[in-house]
mmCIF file of C-alpha atoms in Angstrom:
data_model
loop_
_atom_site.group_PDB
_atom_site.id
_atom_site.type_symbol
_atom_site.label_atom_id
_atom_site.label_comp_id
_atom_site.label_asym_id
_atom_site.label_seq_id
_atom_site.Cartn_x
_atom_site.Cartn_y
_atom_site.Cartn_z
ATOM 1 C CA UNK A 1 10.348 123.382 98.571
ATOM 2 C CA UNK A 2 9.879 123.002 94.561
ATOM 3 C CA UNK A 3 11.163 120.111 92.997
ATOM 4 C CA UNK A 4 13.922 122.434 91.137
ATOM 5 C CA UNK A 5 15.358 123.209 94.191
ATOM 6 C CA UNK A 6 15.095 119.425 95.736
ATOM 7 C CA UNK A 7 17.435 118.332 92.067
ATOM 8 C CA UNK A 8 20.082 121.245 93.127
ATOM 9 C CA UNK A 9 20.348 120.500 96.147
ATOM 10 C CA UNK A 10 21.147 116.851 95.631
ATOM 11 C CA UNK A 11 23.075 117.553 92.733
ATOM 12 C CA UNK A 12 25.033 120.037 94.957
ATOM 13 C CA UNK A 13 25.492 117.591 97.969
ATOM 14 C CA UNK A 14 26.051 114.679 95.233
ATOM 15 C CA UNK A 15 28.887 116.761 93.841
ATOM 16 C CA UNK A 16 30.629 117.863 97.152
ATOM 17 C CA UNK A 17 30.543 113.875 97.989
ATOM 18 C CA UNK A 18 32.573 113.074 94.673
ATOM 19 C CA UNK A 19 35.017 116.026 95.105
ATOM 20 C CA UNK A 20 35.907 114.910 99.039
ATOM 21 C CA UNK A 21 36.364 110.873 97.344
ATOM 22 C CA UNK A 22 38.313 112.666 94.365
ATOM 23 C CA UNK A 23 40.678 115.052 97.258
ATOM 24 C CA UNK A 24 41.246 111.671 99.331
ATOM 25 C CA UNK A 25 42.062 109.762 96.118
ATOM 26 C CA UNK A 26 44.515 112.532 95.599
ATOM 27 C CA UNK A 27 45.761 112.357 99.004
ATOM 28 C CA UNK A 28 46.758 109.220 99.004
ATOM 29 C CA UNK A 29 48.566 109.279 95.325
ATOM 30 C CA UNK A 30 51.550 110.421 97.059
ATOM 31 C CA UNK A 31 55.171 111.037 95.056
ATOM 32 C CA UNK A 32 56.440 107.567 94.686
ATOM 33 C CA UNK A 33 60.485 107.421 95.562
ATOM 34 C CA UNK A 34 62.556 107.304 92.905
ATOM 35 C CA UNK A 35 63.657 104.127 92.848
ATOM 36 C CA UNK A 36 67.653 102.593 92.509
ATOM 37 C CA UNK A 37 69.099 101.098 89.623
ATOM 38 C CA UNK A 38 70.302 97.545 91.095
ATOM 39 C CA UNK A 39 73.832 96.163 89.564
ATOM 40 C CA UNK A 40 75.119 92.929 90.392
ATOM 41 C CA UNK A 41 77.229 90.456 89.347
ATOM 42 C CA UNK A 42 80.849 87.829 90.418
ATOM 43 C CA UNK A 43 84.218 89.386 90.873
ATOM 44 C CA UNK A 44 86.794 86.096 89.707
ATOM 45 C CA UNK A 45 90.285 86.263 89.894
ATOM 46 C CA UNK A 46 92.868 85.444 86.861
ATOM 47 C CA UNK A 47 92.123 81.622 87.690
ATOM 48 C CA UNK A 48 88.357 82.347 87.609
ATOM 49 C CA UNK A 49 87.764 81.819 90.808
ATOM 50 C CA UNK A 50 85.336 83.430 93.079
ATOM 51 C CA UNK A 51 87.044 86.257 94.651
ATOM 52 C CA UNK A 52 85.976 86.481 98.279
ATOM 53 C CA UNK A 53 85.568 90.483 100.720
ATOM 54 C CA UNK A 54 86.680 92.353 97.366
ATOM 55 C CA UNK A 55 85.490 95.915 97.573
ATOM 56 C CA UNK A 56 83.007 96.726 94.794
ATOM 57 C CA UNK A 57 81.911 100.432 94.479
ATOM 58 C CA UNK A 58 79.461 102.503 92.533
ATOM 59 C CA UNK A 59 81.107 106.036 91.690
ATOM 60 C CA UNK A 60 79.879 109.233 89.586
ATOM 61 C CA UNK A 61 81.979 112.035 89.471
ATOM 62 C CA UNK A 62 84.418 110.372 91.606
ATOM 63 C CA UNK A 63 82.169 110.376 94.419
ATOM 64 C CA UNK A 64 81.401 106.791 95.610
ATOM 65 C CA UNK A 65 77.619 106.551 96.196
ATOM 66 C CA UNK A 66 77.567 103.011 97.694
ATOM 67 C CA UNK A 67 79.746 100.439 98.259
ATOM 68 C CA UNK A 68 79.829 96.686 99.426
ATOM 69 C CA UNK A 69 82.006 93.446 99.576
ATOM 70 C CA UNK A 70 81.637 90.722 97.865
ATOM 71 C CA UNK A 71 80.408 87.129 99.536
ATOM 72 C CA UNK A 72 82.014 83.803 99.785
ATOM 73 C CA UNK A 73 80.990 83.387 96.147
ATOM 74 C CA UNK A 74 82.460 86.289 94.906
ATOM 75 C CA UNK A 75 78.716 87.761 94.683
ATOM 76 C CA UNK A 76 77.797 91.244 95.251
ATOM 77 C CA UNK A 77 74.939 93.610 94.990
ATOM 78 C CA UNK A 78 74.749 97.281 95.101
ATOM 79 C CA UNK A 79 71.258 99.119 95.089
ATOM 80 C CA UNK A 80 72.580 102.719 93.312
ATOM 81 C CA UNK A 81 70.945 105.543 94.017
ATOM 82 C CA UNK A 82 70.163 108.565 91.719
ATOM 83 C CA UNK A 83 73.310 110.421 91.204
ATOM 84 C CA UNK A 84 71.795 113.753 90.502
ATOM 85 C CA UNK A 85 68.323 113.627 91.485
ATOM 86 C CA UNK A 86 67.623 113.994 87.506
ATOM 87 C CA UNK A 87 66.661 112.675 84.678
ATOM 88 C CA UNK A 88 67.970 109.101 83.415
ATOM 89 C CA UNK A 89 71.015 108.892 81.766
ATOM 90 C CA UNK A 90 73.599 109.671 84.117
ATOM 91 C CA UNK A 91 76.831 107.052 83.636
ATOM 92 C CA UNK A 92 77.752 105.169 86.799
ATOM 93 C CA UNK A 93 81.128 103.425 86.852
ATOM 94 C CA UNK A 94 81.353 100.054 89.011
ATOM 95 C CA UNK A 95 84.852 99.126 90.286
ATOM 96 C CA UNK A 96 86.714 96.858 92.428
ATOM 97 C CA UNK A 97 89.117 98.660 94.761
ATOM 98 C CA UNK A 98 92.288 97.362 96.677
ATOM 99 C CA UNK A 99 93.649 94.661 94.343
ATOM 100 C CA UNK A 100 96.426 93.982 92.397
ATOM 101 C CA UNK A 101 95.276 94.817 89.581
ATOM 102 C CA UNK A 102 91.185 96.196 89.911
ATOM 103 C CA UNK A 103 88.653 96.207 87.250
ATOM 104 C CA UNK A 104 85.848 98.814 86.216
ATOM 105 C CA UNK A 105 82.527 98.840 84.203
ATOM 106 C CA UNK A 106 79.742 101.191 83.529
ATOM 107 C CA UNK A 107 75.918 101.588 83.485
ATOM 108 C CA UNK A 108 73.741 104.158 82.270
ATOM 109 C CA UNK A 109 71.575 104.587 85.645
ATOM 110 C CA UNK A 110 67.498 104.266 85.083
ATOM 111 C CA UNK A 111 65.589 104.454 88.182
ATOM 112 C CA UNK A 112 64.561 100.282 88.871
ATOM 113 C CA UNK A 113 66.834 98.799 85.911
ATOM 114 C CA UNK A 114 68.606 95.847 87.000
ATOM 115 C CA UNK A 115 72.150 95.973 85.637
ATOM 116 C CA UNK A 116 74.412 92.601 85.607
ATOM 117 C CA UNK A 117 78.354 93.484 85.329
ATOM 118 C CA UNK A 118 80.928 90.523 86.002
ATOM 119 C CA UNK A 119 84.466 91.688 87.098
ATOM 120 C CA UNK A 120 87.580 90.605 86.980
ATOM 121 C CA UNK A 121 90.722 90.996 89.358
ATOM 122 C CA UNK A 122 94.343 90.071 89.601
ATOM 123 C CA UNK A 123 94.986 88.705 93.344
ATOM 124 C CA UNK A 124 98.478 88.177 94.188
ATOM 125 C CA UNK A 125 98.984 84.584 95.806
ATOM 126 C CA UNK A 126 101.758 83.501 98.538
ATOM 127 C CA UNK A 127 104.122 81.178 96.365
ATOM 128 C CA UNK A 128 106.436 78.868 99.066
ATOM 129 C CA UNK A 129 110.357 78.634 97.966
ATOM 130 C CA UNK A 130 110.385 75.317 99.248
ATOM 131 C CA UNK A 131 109.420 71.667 97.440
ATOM 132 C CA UNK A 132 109.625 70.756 94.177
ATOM 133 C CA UNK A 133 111.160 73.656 93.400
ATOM 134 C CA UNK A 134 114.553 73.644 94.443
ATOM 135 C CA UNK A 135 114.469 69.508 95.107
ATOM 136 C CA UNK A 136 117.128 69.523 92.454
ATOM 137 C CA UNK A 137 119.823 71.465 94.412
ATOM 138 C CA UNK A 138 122.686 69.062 95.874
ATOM 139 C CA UNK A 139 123.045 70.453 99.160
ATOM 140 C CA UNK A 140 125.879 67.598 100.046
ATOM 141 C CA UNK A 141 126.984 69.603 103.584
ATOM 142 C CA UNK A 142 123.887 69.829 104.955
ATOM 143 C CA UNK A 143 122.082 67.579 106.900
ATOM 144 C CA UNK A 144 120.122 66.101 104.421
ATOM 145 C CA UNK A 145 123.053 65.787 102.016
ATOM 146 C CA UNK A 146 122.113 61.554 101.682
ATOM 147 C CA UNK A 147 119.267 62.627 99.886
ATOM 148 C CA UNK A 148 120.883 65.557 97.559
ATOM 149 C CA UNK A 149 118.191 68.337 98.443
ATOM 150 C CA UNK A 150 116.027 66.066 95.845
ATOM 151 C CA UNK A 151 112.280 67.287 96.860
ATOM 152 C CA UNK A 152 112.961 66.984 100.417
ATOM 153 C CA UNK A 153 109.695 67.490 102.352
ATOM 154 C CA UNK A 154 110.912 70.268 104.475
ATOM 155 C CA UNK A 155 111.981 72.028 100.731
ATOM 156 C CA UNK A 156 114.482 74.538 100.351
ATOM 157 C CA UNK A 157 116.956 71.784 99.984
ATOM 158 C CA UNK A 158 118.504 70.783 103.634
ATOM 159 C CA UNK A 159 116.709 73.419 105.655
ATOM 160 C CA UNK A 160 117.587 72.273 109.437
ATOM 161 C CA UNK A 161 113.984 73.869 110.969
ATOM 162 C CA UNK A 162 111.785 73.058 107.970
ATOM 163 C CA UNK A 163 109.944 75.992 108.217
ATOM 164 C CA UNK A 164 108.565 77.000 104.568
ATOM 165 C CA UNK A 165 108.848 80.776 103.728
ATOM 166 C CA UNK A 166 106.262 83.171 101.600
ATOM 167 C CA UNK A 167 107.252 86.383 99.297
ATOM 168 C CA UNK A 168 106.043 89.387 99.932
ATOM 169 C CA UNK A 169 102.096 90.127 98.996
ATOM 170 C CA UNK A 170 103.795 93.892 97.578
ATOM 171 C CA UNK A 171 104.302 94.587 94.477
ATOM 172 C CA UNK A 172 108.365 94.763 93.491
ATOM 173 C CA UNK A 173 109.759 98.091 92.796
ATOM 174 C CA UNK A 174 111.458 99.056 89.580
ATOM 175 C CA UNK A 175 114.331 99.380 89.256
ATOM 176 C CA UNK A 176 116.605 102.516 90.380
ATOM 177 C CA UNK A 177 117.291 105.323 87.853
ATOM 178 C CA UNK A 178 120.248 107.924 88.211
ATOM 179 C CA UNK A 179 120.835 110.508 86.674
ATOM 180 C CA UNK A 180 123.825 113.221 86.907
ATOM 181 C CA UNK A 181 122.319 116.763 88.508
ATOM 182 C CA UNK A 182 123.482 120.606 87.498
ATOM 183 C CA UNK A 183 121.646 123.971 86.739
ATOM 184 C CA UNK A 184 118.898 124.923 88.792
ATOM 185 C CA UNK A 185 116.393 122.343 87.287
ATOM 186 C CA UNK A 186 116.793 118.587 87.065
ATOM 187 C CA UNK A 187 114.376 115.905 85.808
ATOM 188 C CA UNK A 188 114.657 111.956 86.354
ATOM 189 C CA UNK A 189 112.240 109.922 83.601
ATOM 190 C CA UNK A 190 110.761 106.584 85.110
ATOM 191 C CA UNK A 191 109.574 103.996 82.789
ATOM 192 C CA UNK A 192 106.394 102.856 84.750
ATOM 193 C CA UNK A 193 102.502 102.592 84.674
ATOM 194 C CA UNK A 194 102.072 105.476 87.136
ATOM 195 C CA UNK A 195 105.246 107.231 88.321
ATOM 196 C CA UNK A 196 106.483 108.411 84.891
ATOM 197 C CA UNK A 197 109.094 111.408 86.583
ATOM 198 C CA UNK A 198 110.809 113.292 89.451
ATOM 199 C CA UNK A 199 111.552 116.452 88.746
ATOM 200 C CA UNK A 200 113.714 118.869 91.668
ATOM 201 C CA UNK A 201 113.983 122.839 91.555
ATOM 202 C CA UNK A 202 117.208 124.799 93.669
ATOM 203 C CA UNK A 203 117.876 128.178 93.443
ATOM 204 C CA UNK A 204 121.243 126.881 93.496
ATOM 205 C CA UNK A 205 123.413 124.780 91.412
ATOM 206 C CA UNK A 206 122.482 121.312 91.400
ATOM 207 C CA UNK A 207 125.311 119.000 91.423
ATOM 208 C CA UNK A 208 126.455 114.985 92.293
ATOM 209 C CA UNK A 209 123.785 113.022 91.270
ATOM 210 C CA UNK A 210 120.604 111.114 92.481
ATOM 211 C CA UNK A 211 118.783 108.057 92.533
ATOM 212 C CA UNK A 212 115.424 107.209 92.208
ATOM 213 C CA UNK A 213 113.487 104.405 92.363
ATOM 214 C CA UNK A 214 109.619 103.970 91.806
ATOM 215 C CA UNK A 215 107.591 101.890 94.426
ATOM 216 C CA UNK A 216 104.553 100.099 93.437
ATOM 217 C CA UNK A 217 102.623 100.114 96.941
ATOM 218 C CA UNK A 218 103.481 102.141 100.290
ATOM 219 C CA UNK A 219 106.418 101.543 102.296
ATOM 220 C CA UNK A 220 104.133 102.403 105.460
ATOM 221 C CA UNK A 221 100.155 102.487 105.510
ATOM 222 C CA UNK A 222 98.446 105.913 104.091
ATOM 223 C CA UNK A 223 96.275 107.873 106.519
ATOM 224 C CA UNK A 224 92.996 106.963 106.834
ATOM 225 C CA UNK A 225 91.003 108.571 104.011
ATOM 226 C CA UNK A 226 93.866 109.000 101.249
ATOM 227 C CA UNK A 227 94.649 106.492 98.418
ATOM 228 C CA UNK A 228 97.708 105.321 97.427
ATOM 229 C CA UNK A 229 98.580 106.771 94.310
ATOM 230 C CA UNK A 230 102.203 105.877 93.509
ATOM 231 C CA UNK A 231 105.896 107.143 95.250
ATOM 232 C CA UNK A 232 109.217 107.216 94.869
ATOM 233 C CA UNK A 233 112.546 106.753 96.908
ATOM 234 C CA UNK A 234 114.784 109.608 96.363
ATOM 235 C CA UNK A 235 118.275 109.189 97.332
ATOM 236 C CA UNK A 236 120.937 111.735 96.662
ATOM 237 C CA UNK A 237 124.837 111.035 96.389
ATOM 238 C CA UNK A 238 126.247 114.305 97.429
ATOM 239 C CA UNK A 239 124.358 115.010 100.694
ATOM 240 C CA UNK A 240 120.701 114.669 101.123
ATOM 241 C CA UNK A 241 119.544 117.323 98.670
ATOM 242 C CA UNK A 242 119.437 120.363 101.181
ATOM 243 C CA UNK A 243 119.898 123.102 98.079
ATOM 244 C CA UNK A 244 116.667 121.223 96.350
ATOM 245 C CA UNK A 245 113.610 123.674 97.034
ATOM 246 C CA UNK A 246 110.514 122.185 95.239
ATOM 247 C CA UNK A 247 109.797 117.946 94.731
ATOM 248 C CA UNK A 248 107.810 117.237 91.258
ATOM 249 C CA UNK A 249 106.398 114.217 90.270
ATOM 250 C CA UNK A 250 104.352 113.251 87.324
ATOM 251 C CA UNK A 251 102.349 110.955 87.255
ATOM 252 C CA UNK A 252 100.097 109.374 84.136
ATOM 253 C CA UNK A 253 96.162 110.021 83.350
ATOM 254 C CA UNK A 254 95.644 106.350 83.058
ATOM 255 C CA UNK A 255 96.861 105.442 86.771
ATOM 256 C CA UNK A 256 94.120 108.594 88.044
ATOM 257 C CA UNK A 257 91.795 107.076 85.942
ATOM 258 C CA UNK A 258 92.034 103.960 87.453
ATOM 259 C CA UNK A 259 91.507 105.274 90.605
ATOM 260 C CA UNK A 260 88.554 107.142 89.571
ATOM 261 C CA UNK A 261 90.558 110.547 91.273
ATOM 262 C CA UNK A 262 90.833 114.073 89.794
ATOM 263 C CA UNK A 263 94.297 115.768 89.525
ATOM 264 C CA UNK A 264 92.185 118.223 92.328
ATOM 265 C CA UNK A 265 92.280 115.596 94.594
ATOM 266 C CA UNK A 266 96.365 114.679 94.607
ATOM 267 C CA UNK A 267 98.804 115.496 97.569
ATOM 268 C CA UNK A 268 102.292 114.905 97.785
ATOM 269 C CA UNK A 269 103.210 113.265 101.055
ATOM 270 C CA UNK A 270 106.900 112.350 102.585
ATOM 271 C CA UNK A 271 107.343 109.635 104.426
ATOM 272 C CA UNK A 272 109.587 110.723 107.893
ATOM 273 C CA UNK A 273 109.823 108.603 111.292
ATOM 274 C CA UNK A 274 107.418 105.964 110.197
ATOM 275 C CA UNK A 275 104.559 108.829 109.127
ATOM 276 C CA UNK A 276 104.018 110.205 106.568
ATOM 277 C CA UNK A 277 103.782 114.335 106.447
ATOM 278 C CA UNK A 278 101.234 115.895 103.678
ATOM 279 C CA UNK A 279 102.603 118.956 102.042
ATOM 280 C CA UNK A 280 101.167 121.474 100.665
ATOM 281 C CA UNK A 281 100.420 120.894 97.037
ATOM 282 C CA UNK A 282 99.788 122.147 93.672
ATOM 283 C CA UNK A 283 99.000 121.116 90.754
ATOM 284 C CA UNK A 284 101.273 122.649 87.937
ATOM 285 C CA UNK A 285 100.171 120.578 84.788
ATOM 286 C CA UNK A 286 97.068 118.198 84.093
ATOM 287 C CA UNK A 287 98.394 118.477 79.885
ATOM 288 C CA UNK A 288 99.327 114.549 79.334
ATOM 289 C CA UNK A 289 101.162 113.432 82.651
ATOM 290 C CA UNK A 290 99.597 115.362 85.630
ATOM 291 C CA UNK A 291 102.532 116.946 87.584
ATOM 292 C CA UNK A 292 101.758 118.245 91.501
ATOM 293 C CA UNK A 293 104.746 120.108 93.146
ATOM 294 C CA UNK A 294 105.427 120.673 96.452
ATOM 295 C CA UNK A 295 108.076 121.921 98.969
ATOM 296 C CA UNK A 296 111.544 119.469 99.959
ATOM 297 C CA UNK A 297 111.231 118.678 103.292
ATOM 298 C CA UNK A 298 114.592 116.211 103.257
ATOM 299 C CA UNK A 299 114.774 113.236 100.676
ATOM 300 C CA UNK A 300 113.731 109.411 101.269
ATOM 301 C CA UNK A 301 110.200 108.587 100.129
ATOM 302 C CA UNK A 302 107.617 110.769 98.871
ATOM 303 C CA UNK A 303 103.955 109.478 97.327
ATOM 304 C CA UNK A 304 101.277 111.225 95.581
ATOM 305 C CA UNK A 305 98.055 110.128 97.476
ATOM 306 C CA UNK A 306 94.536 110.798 96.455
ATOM 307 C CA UNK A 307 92.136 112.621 99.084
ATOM 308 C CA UNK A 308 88.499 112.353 98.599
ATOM 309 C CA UNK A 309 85.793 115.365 97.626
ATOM 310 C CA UNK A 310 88.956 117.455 97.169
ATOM 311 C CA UNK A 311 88.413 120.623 95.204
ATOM 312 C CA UNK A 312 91.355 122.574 95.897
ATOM 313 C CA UNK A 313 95.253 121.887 96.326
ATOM 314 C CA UNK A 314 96.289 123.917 98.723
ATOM 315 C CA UNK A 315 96.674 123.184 102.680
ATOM 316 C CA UNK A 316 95.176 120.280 103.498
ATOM 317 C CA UNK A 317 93.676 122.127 106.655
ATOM 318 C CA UNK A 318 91.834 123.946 104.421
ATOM 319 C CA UNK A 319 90.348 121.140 101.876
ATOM 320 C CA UNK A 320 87.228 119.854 103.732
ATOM 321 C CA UNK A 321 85.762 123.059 104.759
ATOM 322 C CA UNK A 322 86.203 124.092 100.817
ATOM 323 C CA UNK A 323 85.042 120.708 99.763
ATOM 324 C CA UNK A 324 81.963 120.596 101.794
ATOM 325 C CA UNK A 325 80.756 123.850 101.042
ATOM 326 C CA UNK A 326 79.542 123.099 97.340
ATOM 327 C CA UNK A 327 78.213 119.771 98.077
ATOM 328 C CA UNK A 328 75.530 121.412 100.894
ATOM 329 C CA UNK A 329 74.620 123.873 98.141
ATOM 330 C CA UNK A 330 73.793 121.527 95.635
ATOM 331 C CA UNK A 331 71.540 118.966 97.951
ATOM 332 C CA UNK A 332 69.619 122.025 99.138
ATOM 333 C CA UNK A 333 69.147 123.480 96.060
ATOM 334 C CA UNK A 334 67.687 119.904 93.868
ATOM 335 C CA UNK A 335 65.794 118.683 96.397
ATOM 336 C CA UNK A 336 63.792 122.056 96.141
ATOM 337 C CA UNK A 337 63.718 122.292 92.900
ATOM 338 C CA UNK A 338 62.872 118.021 92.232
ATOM 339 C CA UNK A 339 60.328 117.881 95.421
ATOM 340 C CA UNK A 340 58.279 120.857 93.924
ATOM 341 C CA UNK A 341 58.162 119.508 90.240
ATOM 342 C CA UNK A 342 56.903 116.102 91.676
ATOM 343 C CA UNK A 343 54.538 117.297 93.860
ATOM 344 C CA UNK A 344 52.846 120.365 92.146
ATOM 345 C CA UNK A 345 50.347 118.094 90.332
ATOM 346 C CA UNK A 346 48.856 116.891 93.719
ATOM 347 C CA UNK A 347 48.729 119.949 95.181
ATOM 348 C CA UNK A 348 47.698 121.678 92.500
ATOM 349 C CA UNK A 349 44.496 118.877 92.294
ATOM 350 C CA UNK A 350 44.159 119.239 95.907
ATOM 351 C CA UNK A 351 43.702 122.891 95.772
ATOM 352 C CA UNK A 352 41.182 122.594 93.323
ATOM 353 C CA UNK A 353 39.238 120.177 95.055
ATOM 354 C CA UNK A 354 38.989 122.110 98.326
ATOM 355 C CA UNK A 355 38.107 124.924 96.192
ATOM 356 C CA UNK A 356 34.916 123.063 94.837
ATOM 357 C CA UNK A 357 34.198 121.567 97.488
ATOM 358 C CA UNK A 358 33.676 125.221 99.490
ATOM 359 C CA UNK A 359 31.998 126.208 96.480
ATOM 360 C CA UNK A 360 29.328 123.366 96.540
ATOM 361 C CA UNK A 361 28.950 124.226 100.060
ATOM 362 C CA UNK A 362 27.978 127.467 99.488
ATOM 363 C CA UNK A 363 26.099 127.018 96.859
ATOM 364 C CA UNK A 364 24.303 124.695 99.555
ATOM 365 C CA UNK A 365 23.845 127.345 101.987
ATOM 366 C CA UNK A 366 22.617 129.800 99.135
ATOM 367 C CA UNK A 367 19.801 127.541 98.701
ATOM 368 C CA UNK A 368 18.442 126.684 101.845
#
């Protein structure tokens, strides 16, 4: 064996070694997951006090992506995942859900940023009628009448049981509206932050008149994955509004945007025996207030709830099998297309390795 072939050979085997450390090296240079923007931060209340179990969410899109509840301390911290399995720069909204009055910020979502965002809610307190309040009242036929109702203990000025009584954690109604009805076509305006009309259609003449009156919260709980949106008493003075075919109501941008809802995702509900009855829906103007229509079913309460990863109005039956078509599209389609873009350097070093590495081999065998 000449010394010529000795160097080749060594060179050869030398070079095989360094391509299997260089294929290993590659091996274990795996995709690294993308990882979450974290957010955190203290939910206080108007006093600035720590606000205690208050739902904070992370939503893009209006879907929520993760949610949690704040601590003892009003704490809370949400670990956000990509929304779109692409590049930076997507905008993530934070918000508190199911207070009086619920708060919102944003982020602009980078993969391991750590975001702080502080929010603040309106919690409505119990307030007791009894005390100081109404010490001043001379109750002089009741049985505390020797002391003139003047901050009695028990309050309320005289009460015989003592007992101290709350208001109601609901927010009050407005007040009612009436209008006169004729024609075929009426409309009732509604000063308020969400409710803003109530519109009715007949293909008769309308006549008497009819009362409405805006409600701030639901008479009766919504079914389980709707959101209150806003409703409306309706109460008619000739009858119960059997010649009224079609219900409109109208309700304002700013109260969806609030939510975080899409006028897709709105369905008018009446309220009947305690339950309420969804209708099927449309949506017949998103140009200022968005207006939804539906058919009259009888007149008492009816409320515009939000459903979630809604994409059509029609039959509720029919939403989630509409709704959950697109969303399986999408997650099989950018996974593909992100999982190949990630990995195609490895493999693509990988390949190339094996490839010399058969070639030293033979080379090897060629000289032997």
């Amino acid at each position: 064996m000449t010394h010529q072939t000795r160097w080749t050979r060594g060179g050869l085997r030398t070079l095989a070694v360094l391509a299997m450390a260089m294929l290993v090296i590659a091996g274990t240079a795996a995709a690294v997951p993308v990882a979450p923007n974290e957010v955190y931060g203290t939910v206080s209340d108007q006093n600035g006090d720590a606000v205690d179990g208050v739902t904070v969410e992370a939503v893009h899109d209006g879907e929520v992506l993760v949610s949690t509840t704040t601590d003892s301390d009003g704490y809370y911290e949400l670990k956000v995942p990509d929304p779109n399995d692409e590049a930076s720069g997507e905008t993530v909204t934070i918000r508190t859900t199911g207070t009086q009055s619920d708060d919102q910020a944003s982020i602009t979502w980078e993969s391991a940023a750590v975001d702080n965002r502080d929010l603040d809610v309106e919690i409505q307190t119990d307030t007791g009628d009894g005390g100081a309040d109404d010490g001043d009242t001379d109750d002089g036929d009741t049985d505390d009448g020797d002391t003139g109702g003047g901050g009695a203990p028990s309050g309320g000025g005289g009460a015989d049981d003592g007992t101290e009584t709350t208001t109601t954690t609901t927010a009050p109604p407005s007040e009612p509206v009436e209008e006169g009805l004729s024609g075929t076509e009426a409309e009732v305006a509604i000063e308020g932050d969400s409710l803003v009309a109530v519109g009715f259609q007949s293909q008769t003449e309308l006549s008497g008149s009819v009362s409405v009156q805006a409600l701030q919260d639901p008479p009766q709980p919504v079914p389980e994955a709707r959101q209150f949106v806003s409703a409306a008493e309706i109460t008619f003075s000739d009858g119960d509004g059997e010649g009224v075919d079609m219900v409109r109501l109208s309700v304002s941008q700013s109260r969806l945007d609030e939510l975080g809802v899409t006028p897709s995702g709105l369905v008018v509900a009446h309220l009947g025996d305690d339950e309420w009855e969804e209708l099927d829906t449309t949506v017949v103007s998103t140009d200022g207030p968005v207006v939804v229509e539906a058919p009259s079913v009888g007149f008492s309460t009816y409320a515009v709830l939000a459903q979630e990863d809604v994409t059509t109005t029609t039959a509720t039956g029919d939403t989630p099998t509409e709704t959950t078509e697109p969303p399986a599209d999408t997650t099989t389609e950018t996974p593909t297309e992100t999982t190949t873009e990630t990995d195609t350097p490895g493999f693509g070093i990988s390949l190339s390795l094996v490839a010399l590495i058969g070639a030293a081999l033979l080379a090897l065998r060629r000289h032997a």
